[in-house]
XYZ file of C-alpha atoms in Angstrom:
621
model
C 88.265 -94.940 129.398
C 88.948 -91.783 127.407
C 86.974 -88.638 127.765
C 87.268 -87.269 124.458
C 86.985 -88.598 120.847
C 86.541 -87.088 117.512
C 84.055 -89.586 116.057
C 81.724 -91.875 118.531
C 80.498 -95.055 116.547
C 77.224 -96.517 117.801
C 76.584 -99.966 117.374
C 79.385 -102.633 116.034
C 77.658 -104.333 113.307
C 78.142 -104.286 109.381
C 77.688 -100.398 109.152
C 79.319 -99.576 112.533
C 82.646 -101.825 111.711
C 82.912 -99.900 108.229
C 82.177 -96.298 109.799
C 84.372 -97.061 113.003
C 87.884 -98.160 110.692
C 87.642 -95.044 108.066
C 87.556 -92.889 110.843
C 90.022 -94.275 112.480
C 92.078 -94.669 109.169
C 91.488 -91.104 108.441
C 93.473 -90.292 111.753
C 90.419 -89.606 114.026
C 90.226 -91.260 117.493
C 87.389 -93.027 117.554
C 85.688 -95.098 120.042
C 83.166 -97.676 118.762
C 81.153 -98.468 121.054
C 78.616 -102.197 121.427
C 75.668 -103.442 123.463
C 78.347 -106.789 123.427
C 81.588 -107.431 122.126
C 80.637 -110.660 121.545
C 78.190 -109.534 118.489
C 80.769 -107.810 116.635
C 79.508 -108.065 112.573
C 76.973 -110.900 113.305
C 75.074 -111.854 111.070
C 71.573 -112.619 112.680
C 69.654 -113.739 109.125
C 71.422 -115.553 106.195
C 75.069 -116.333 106.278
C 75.765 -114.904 102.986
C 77.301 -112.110 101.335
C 77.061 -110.527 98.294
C 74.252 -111.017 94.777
C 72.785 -108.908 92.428
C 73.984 -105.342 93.420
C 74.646 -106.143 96.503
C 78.087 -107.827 95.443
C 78.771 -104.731 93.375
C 78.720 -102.784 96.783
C 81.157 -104.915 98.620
C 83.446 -104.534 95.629
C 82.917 -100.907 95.620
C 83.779 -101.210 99.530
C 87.009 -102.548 98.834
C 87.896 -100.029 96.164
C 87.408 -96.943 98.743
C 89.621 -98.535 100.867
C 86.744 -100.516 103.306
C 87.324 -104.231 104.399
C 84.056 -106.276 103.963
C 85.492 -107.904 101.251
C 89.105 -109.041 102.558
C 87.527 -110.498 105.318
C 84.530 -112.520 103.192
C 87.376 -113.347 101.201
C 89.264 -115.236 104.160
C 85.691 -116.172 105.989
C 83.893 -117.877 102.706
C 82.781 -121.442 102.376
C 81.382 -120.954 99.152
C 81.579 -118.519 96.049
C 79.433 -118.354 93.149
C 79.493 -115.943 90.180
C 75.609 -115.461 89.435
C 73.920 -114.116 86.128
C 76.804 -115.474 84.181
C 74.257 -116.005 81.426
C 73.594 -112.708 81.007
C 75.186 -109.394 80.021
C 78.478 -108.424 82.617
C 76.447 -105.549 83.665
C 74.428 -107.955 86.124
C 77.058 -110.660 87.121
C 77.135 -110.449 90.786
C 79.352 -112.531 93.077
C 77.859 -113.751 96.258
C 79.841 -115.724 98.952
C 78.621 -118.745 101.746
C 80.516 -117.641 105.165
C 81.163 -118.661 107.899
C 80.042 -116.604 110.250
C 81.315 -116.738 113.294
C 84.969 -116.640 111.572
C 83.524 -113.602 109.951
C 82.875 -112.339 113.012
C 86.480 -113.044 114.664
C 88.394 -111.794 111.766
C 86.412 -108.152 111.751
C 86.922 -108.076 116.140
C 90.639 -108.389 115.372
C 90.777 -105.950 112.466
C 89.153 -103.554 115.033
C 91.445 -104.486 117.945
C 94.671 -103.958 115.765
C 93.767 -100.854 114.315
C 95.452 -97.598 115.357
C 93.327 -94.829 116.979
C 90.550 -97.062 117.748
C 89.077 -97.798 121.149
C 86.141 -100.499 121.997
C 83.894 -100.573 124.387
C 81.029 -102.764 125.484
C 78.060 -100.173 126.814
C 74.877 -99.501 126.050
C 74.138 -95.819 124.656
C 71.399 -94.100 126.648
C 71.217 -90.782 124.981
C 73.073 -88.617 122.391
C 74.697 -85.387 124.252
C 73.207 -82.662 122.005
C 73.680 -78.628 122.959
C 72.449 -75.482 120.622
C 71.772 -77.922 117.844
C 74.676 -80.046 117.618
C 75.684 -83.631 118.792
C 78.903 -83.528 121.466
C 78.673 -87.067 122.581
C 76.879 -89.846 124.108
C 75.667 -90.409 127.609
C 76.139 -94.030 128.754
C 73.556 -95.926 130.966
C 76.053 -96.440 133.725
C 75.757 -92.663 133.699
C 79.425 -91.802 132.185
C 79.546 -89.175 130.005
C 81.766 -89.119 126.434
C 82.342 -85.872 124.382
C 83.254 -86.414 120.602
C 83.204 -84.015 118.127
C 80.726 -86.459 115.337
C 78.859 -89.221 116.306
C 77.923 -92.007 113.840
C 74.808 -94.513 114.544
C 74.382 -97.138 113.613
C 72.341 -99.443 115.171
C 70.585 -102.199 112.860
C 67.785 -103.684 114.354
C 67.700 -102.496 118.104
C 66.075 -99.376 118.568
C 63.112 -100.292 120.403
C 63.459 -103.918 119.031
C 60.510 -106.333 119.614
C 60.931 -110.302 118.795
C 57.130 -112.089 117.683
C 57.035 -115.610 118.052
C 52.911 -116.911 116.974
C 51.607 -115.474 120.169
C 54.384 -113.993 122.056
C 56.071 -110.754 121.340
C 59.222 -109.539 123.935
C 61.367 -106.842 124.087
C 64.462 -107.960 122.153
C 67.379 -107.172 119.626
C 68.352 -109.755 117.014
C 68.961 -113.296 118.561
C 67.803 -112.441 121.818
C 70.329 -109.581 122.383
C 69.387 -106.190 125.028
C 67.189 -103.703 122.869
C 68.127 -100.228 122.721
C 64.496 -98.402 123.944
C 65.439 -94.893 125.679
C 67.694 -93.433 122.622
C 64.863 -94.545 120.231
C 63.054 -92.330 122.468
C 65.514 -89.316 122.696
C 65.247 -89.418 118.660
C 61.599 -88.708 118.987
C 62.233 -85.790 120.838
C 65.001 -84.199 118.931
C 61.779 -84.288 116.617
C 63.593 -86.646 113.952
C 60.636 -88.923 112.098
C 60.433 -92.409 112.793
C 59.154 -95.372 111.036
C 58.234 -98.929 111.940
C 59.989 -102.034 110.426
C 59.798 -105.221 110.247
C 61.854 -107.792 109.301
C 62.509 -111.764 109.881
C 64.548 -115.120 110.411
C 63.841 -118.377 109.317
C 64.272 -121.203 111.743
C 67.691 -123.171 111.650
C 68.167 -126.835 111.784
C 70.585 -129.681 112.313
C 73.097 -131.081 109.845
C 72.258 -134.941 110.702
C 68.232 -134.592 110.616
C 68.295 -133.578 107.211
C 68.650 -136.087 103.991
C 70.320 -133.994 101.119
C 69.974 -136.677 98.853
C 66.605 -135.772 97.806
C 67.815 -131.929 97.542
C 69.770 -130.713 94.376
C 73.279 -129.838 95.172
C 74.400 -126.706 94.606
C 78.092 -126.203 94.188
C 80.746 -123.241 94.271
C 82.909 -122.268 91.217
C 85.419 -124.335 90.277
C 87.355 -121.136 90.039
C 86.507 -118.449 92.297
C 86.747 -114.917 91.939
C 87.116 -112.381 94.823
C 85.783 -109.720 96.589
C 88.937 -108.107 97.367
C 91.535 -106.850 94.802
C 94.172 -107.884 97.517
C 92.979 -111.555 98.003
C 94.587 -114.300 95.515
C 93.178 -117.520 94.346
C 93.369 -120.373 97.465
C 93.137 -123.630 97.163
C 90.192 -124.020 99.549
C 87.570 -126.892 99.187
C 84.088 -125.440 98.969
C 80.895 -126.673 100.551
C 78.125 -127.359 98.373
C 74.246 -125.717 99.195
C 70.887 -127.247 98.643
C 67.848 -126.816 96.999
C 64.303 -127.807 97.486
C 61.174 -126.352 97.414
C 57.953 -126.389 99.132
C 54.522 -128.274 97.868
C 51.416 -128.523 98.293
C 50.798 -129.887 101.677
C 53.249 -127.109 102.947
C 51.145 -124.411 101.713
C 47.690 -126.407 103.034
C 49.692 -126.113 106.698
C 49.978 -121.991 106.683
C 46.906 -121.586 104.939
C 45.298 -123.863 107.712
C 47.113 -121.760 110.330
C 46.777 -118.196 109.331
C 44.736 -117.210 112.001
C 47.826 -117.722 114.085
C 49.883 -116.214 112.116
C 51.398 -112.718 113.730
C 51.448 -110.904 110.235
C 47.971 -111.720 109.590
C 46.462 -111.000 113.282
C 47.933 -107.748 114.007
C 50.517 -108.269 116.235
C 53.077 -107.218 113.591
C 52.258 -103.619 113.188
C 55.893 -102.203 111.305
C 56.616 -102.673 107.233
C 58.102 -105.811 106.052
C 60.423 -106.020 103.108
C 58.974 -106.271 99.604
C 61.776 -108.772 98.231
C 62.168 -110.680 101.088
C 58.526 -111.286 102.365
C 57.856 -114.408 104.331
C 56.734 -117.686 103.441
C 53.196 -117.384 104.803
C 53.057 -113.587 103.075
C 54.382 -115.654 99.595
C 51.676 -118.513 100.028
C 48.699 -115.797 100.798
C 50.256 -113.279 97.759
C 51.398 -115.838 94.967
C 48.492 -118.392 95.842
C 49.081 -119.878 91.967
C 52.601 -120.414 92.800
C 52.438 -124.226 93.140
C 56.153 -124.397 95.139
C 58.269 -121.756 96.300
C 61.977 -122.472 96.596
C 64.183 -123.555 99.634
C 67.778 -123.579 100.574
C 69.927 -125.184 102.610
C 72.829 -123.269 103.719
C 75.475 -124.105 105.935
C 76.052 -121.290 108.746
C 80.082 -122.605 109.034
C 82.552 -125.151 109.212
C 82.683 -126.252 112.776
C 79.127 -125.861 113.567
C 76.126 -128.424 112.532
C 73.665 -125.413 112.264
C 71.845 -124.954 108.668
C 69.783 -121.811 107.687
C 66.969 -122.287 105.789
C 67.011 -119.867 103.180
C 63.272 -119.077 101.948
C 61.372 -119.930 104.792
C 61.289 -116.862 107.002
C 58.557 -117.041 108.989
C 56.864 -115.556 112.766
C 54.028 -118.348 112.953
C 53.769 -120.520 116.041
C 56.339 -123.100 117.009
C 54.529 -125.741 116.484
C 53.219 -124.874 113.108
C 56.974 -123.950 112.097
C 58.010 -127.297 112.617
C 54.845 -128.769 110.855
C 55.708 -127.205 107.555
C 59.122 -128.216 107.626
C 58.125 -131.725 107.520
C 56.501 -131.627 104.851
C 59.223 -130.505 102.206
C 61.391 -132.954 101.141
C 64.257 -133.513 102.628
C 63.013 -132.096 105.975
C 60.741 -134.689 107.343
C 62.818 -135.659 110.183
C 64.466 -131.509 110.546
C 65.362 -131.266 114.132
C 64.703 -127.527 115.286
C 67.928 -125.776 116.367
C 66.517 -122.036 116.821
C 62.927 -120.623 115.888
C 62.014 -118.806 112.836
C 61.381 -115.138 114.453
C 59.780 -111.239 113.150
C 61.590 -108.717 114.603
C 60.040 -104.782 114.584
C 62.397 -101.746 115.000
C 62.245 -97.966 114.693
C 64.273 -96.478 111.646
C 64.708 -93.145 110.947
C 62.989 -91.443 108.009
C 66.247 -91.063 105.591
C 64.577 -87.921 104.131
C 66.175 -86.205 107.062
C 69.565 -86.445 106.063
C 71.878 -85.080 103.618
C 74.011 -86.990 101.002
C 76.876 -87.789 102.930
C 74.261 -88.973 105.144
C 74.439 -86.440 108.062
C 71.109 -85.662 110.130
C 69.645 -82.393 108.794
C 68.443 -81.354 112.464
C 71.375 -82.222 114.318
C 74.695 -81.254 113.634
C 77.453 -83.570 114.149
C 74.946 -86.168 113.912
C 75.379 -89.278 110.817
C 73.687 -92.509 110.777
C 74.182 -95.360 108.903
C 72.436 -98.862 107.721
C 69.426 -100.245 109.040
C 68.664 -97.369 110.977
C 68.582 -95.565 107.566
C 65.613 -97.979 106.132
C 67.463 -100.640 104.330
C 68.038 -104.385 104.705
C 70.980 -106.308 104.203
C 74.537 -106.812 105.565
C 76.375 -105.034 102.117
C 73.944 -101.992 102.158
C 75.074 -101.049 105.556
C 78.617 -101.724 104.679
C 78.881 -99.174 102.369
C 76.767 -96.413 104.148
C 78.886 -96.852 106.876
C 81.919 -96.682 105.325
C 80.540 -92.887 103.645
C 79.045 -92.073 107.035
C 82.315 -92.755 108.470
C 84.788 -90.867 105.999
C 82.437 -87.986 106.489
C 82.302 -87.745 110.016
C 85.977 -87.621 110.212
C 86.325 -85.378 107.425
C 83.955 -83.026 109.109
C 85.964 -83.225 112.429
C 89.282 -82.208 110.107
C 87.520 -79.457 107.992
C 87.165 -81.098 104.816
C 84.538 -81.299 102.471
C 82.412 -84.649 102.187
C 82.517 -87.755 100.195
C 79.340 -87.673 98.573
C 79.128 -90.301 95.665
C 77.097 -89.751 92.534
C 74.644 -92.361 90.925
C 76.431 -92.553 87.687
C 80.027 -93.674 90.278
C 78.860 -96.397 92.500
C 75.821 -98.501 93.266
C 76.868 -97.227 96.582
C 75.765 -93.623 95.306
C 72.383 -95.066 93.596
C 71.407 -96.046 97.484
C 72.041 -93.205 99.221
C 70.685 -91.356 96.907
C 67.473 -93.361 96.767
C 67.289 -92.794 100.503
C 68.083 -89.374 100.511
C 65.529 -88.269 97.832
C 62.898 -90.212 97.505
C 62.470 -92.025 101.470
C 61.515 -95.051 101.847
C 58.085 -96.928 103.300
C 59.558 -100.487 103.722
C 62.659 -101.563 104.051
C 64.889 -100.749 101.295
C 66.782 -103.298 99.291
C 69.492 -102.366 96.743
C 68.444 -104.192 92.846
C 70.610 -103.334 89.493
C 67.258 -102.126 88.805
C 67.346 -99.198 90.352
C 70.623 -98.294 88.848
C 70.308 -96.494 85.480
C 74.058 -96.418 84.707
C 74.074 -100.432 85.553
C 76.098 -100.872 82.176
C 78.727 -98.842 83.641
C 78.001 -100.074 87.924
C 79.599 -103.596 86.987
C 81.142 -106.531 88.988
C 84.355 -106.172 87.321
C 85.579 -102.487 87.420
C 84.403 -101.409 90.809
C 88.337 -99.991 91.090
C 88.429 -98.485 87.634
C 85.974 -96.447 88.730
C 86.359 -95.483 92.689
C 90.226 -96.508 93.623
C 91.576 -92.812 92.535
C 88.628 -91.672 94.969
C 89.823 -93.738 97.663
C 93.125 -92.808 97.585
C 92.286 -89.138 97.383
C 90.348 -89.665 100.256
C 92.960 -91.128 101.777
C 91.804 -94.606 102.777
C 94.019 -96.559 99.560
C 97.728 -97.301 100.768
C 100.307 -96.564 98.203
C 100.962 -99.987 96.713
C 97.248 -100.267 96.073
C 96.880 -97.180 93.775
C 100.192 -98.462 92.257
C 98.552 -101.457 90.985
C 95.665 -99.908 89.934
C 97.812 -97.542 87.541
C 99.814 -100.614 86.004
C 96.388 -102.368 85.666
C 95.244 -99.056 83.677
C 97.829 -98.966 81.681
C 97.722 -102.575 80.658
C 94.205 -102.355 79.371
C 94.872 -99.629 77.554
C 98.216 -101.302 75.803
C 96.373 -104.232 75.176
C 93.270 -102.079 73.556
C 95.699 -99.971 71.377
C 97.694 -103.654 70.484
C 94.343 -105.256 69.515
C 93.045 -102.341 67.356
C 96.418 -102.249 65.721
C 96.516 -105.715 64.420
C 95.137 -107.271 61.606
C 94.570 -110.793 60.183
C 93.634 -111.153 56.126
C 91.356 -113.827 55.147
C 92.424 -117.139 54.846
C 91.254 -120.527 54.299
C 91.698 -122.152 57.123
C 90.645 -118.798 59.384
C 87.514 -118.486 57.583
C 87.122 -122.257 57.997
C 87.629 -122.126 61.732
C 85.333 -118.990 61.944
C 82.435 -121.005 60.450
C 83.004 -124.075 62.915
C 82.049 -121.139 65.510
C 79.217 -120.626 63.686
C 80.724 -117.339 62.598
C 80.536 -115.390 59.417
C 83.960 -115.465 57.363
C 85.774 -112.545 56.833
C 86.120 -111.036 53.373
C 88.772 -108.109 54.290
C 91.607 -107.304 56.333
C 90.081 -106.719 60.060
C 91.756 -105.565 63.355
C 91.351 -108.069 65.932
C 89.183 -105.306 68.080
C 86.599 -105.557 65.188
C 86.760 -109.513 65.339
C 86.701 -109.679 69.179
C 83.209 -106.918 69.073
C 81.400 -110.227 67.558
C 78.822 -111.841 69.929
C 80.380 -115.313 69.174
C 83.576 -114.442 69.323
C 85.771 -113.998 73.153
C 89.256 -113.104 73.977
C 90.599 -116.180 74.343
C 89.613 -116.946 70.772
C 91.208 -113.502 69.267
C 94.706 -114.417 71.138
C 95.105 -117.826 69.192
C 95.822 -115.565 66.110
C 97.981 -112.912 68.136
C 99.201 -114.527 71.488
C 99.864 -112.299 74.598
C 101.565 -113.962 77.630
C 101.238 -111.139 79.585
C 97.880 -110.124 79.828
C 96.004 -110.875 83.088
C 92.277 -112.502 83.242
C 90.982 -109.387 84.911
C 92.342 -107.123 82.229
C 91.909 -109.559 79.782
C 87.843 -109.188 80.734
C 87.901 -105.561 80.655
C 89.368 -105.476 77.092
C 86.437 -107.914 76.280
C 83.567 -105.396 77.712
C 85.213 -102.425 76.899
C 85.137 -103.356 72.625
C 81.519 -105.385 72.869
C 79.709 -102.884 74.685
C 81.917 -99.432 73.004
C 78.520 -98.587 71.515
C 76.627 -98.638 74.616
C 78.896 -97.165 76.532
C 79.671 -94.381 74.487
C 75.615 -93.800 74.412
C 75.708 -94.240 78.400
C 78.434 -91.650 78.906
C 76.444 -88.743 76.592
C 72.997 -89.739 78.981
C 75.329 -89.283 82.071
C 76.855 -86.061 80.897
C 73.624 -84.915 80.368
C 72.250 -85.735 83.855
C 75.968 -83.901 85.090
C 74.586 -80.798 83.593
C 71.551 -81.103 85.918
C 73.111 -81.692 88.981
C 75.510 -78.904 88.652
C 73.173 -76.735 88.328
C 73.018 -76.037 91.922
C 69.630 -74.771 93.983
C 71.063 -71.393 96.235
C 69.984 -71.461 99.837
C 67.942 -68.590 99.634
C 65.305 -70.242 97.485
C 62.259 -69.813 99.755
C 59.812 -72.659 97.823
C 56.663 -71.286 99.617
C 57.867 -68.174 97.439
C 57.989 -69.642 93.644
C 54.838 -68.978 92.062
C 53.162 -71.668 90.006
C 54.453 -74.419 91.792
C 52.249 -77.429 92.282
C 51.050 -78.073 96.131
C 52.742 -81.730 95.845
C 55.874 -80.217 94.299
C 56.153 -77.588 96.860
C 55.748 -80.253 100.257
C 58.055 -82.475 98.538
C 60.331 -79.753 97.181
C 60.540 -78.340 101.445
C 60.795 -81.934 103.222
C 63.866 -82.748 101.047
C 65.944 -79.580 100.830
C 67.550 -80.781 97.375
C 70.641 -79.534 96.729
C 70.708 -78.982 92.795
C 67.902 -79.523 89.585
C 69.054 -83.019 89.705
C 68.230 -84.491 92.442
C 64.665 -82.263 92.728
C 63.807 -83.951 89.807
C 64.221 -87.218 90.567
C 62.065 -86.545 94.177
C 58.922 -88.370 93.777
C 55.386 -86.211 93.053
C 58.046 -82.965 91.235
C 57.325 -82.897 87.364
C 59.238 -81.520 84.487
C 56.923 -78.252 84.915
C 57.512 -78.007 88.472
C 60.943 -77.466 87.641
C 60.932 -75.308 84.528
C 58.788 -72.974 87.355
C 61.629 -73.922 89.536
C 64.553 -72.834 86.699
C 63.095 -69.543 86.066
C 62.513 -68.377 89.542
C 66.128 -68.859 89.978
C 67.183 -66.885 87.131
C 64.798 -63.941 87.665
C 66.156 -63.700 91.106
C 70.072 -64.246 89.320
C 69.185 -61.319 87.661
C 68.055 -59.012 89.948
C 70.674 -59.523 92.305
C-alpha cells in the first residue's frame, strides 16, 4: 500500500464514491478507503433514487461532472416522472433500482478509474499536527499521510442497532461500527449530535398477494438522470400500494409500551419527514390509514421493501401488524424492521465548501453532516471532493450559491442555520425553485463543471449546440406569425381556447395555459427540434414573467452576498447588537451580509448595526 496521498476518502458509500472520483478526476491520488469492499454504495433503507428535490440533485450531480445518475440510469427497474400535474418547477424524477447492480456498477467505476486506490480498513483516528489533518491512522496500526482528508461515514460513527428490547453495537445491516474516531472527534473539540434513523422490515416475493394492492407502474417513456444515457428498451417492474387500517394501528397502539421510541431506549433525533409508523399512528391519531409500498429491492432477488412501515418495535409485534394490511396476511419476514443511532457532526462547524472550521485539511460529507438520504450525500460529496483536491492544487473552492443548484440550497442550509434532526432536502426550502428545475440542471451548472474541470470535451460540446438550439428555436417562434382564420380560430375553440382577432407570433400563442408546443408546430413544423429543447422553449415563454421577476429578487440577494464581512470584525465589538444576534453571529463565522441574514435568531436591525460598524471602521482605516 502507498504511503502518501493527496486526498484520503473515508467511508465508500453515496458521499464517499462521489468525493473519492472528483478527486481522483481532478488528478489527485486518492485512496478511498471502506470498513468492506463488499458495501460499496449500499443502500441499507429504500431502494430508490431520486423525488421531489432530491432528483433535482442527482441531475445537478451529473451536470458537474459526478456519476450517480449514469449508473441509476443503467441500475433502474423503474422510472417515474412525479408532480407532472403541477408546475415544471416541482417535477422530480425518481428511479426503482436494483441495488445490488447499483452497487457493482459504482465498485467498477472506482476500480477503473485512474489515480484511485481502494482499500478495505477500518479508520482508527485522523493524523492531525499544529491544527491540520495529515492522514489517517489505521487500526492495524499503519499509518497514511495525505495532504486532505474527506469523511464520510453515513451511519457508523458510534452506530447502535434497537430491535424492541435489544440494542447492539452496529453499522447499517449489521456491518462493524466505527466507535474510537467518533471519539477522536470529541476531542479535537468538534460538536456532536445524536441521530436516529430507521428500516422497515423486508419480505418475500411469494408470501405476498398483489392482487389486492394497486399497481403502480413506470412511464411508458422514461426520462433520465444522465444527459449521456439514451432511451432503452427495458421492461419496467411495476410497485404496489396499500395502506394500513384500523386493526394495524389497534396493534402499535396496544404495544407502545414496547416500543423503543416511546421507552427511552432511542435517545438520538429522528427525521421529521420520514418518522416511523408507530411515531405516525401516536402523531396523526385521526389519520384513519397511512400508506404502504411494495417495492422490489432487484431483479434476481425475491426481497421486497416495505416502503412506509419503518419501524424498531419488537419482532413479534412487527410481524403482527403486517398481517393485518391487506395483502400481507401471509408476509413471510426476510430481515427485521431496525432504528439505528449515530453521532453526526454539528454542520455549523464547517465552511461552504464544507471544510471543518477547526481542522485544516479536514472536509466531511453526507450523513455525517446531518442529512438523510442517498442523493443528499451524493452531491456533498461530490463538492467536498472537488474541494479537497482543489485545496491540495492551490485553487480556490467550488462553493455553489442557492440561486445555482438545489445542491447550494443544502449546504447552505447546513452551513448557516445547523440542523437538530436529520436534514432532508424539499423544493420548499428552495426560494429560486422556479429556476432549480428537473429539466435544466445543465443549463445552469455544465459551464461550472467544465471549468472545474470534471466535464470532458464532448460533453460541454453538446451543451453549447443544445444552447444554441433553444435559442434558434426562441428567436424562430417569436418571429413567426399566423393571421386569423376560420378554420384556426375554429380549431382554437375545440381547445377550449379564445380565437385570435390579430396577427400573433407563435411565442405569444404558445405563452397560453391551454396551449403546448406540440400544438404551435402543427402551424409551423420543425423537424429538428429535440424533446428536451423543445420543453425548454415551452418553460422559457410560459413562465418569461416569472422568471424575469425571479432573476431581479436574485440579483438583489447577489448584492447581499457580495457584500463581504472582513475578518477583522470582532462581533463582541459592534455595539447594539442583540445577545442572540451576537452568539449566533460568532458560532457561524458568516462570510458576507447574506448569509448572516439568513442565520436563524439575526434580524434586519441586527444587521443594519452590523452594516454600519463596517463602514465606520471602512472609514477610519
Amino acid at each position: 500500500m502507498r504511503k502518501q496521498y493527496d486526498v484520503i476518502v473515508v467511508g465508500a458509500g453515496h458521499a464517499g464514491c462521489e468525493a473519492a472520483l472528483a478527486a481522483a478526476r481532478l488528478g489527485c491520488k486518492v485512496l478511498l478507503v471502506t470498513i468492506s469492499l463488499d458495501m460499496i454504495a449500499y443502500m441499507p433503507c429504500n431502494p430508490s433514487v431520486g423525488g421531489p428535490a432530491k432528483g433535482q440533485v442527482v441531475r445537478e450531480i451529473d451536470a458537474l461532472g459526478g456519476v450517480m445518475g449514469q449508473i441509476v440510469d443503467q441500475s433502474y427497474v423503474q422510472l417515474r416522472m412525479l408532480n407532472t400535474g403541477k408546475g415544471p418547477a416541482v417535477y422530480a424524477l425518481r428511479a426503482q433500482v436494483d441495488k445490488s447492480y447499483y452497487q457493482q456498477l459504482m465498485r467498477q467505476r472506482l476500480e477503473a478509474q485512474p489515480n484511485l486506490y481502494l482499500v478495505q480498513a477500518m479508520v482508527e483516528r485522523l493524523l492531525v499536527q499544529n491544527g491540520k489533518c495529515v492522514g489517517v491512522r489505521l487500526q492495524t496500526g499503519q499509518e497514511l499521510q495525505a495532504r486532505a482528508v474527506v469523511l464520510t461515514t453515513g451511519t457508523y460513527l458510534r452506530g447502535k442497532v434497537i430491535v424492541g428490547d435489544v440494542a447492539y453495537a452496529s453499522g447499517p445491516n449489521n456491518q462493524q461500527p466505527s466507535v474510537t474516531l467518533a471519539k477522536q472527534l470529541a476531542e479535537l473539540n468538534l460538536q456532536l449530535y445524536r441521530f436516529k434513523t430507521g428500516t422497515p422490515p423486508r419480505l418475500h416475493r411469494r408470501s405476498i398477494n398483489f392482487e389486492a394492492m394497486q399497481e403502480q407502474p413506470g412511464d411508458e417513456q422514461p426520462k433520465f438522470f444522465s444527459y449521456q444515457s439514451t432511451i432503452r428498451d427495458r421492461k419496467q417492474v411495476p410497485c404496489f400500494l396499500t395502506y394500513t387500517n384500523s386493526m394495524t394501528h389497534q396493534v402499535i397502539l396496544n404495544n407502545l409500551h414496547r416500543a423503543p421510541l416511546y421507552t427511552g431506549k432511542v435517545e438520538g433525533s429522528g427525521p421529521r419527514y420520514c418518522p416511523s409508523i408507530e411515531d405516525k399512528v401516536v402523531r396523526f391519531k385521526d389519520r384513519e390509514r397511512h400508506q404502504v409500498f411494495i417495492e422490489p429491492e432487484g431483479l434476481f432477488t425475491e426481497e421486497i421493501y416495505v416502503q412506509g412501515l419503518s419501524t424498531s418495535l419488537p419482532e413479534d409485534v412487527q410481524e403482527e401488524l403486517l398481517h393485518t394490511i391487506s395483502g400481507l396476511e401471509a408476509a413471510e419476514v426476510m430481515r427485521t424492521g431496525y432504528a439505528i443511532e449515530y453521532d453526526v457532526l454539528d454542520p455549523l462547524q464547517l465552511t461552504h465548501s464544507l471544510a471543518v472550521k477547526r481542522v485544516l485539511g479536514l472536509y466531511t460529507a453526507g450523513q455525517l453532516n446531518g442529512t438523510s438520504g442517498y442523493e443528499e450525500a451524493a452531491g456533498q460529496g461530490l463538492v467536498a471532493g472537488i474541494n479537497a483536491a482543489r485545496a491540495t492544487q492551490g485553487h480556490q473552492p467550488l462553493v455553489l450559491d442557492r440561486s445555482e443548484a438545489y445542491i447550494g440550497v443544502m449546504i447552505d442550509d447546513l452551513v448557516t442555520k445547523g440542523t437538530t434532526e436529520p436534514y432532508r432536502l424539499l423544493t420548499s426550502r428552495a426560494e429560486h425553485r422556479l429556476f432549480l428545475r428537473h429539466d435544466n440542471a445543465d443549463l445552469r451548472l455544465a459551464e461550472l463543471g467544465q471549468r472545474y474541470s470534471l466535464l470532458n470535451e464532448e460533453r460541454y460540446q453538446q451543451l453549447n449546440l443544445k444552447k444554441k438550439a433553444i435559442h434558434n428555436e426562441l428567436t424562430r417562434l417569436k418571429k413567426e406569425y399566423i393571421v386569423p382564420s376560420e378554420s384556426l380560430n375554429s380549431y382554437l375553440e375545440n381547445l377550449g381556447e379564445v380565437p385570435v382577432r390579430q396577427a400573433i407570433s407563435l411565442a405569444t400563442l404558445l405563452k397560453r395555459p391551454g396551449i403546448n408546443y406540440e400544438i404551435v408546430i402543427k402551424f409551423l413544423p420543425n423537424p429538428d427540434v429535440t424533446d428536451e429543447v423543445a420543453q425548454q422553449v415551452e418553460f422559457e415563454l410560459k413562465y418569461e414573467g416569472y422568471i424575469a421577476k425571479a432573476k431581479l429578487q436574485i440579483e438583489r440577494m447577489q448584492r447581499m452576498e457580495e457584500k463581504k464581512i472582513p475578518n477583522w470584525v470582532k462581533y463582541e465589538k459592534v455595539p447594539g447588537l442583540a445577545n442572540e444576534a451576537r452568539e449566533k453571529l460568532e458560532q457561524v463565522n458568516p462570510i458576507s451580509i447574506g448569509q448572516a441574514a439568513r442565520i436563524p435568531g439575526v434580524n434586519p436591525s441586527d444587521l443594519s448595526v452590523l452594516l454600519i460598524y463596517m463602514e465606520q471602521k471602512r472609514r477610519g482605516k
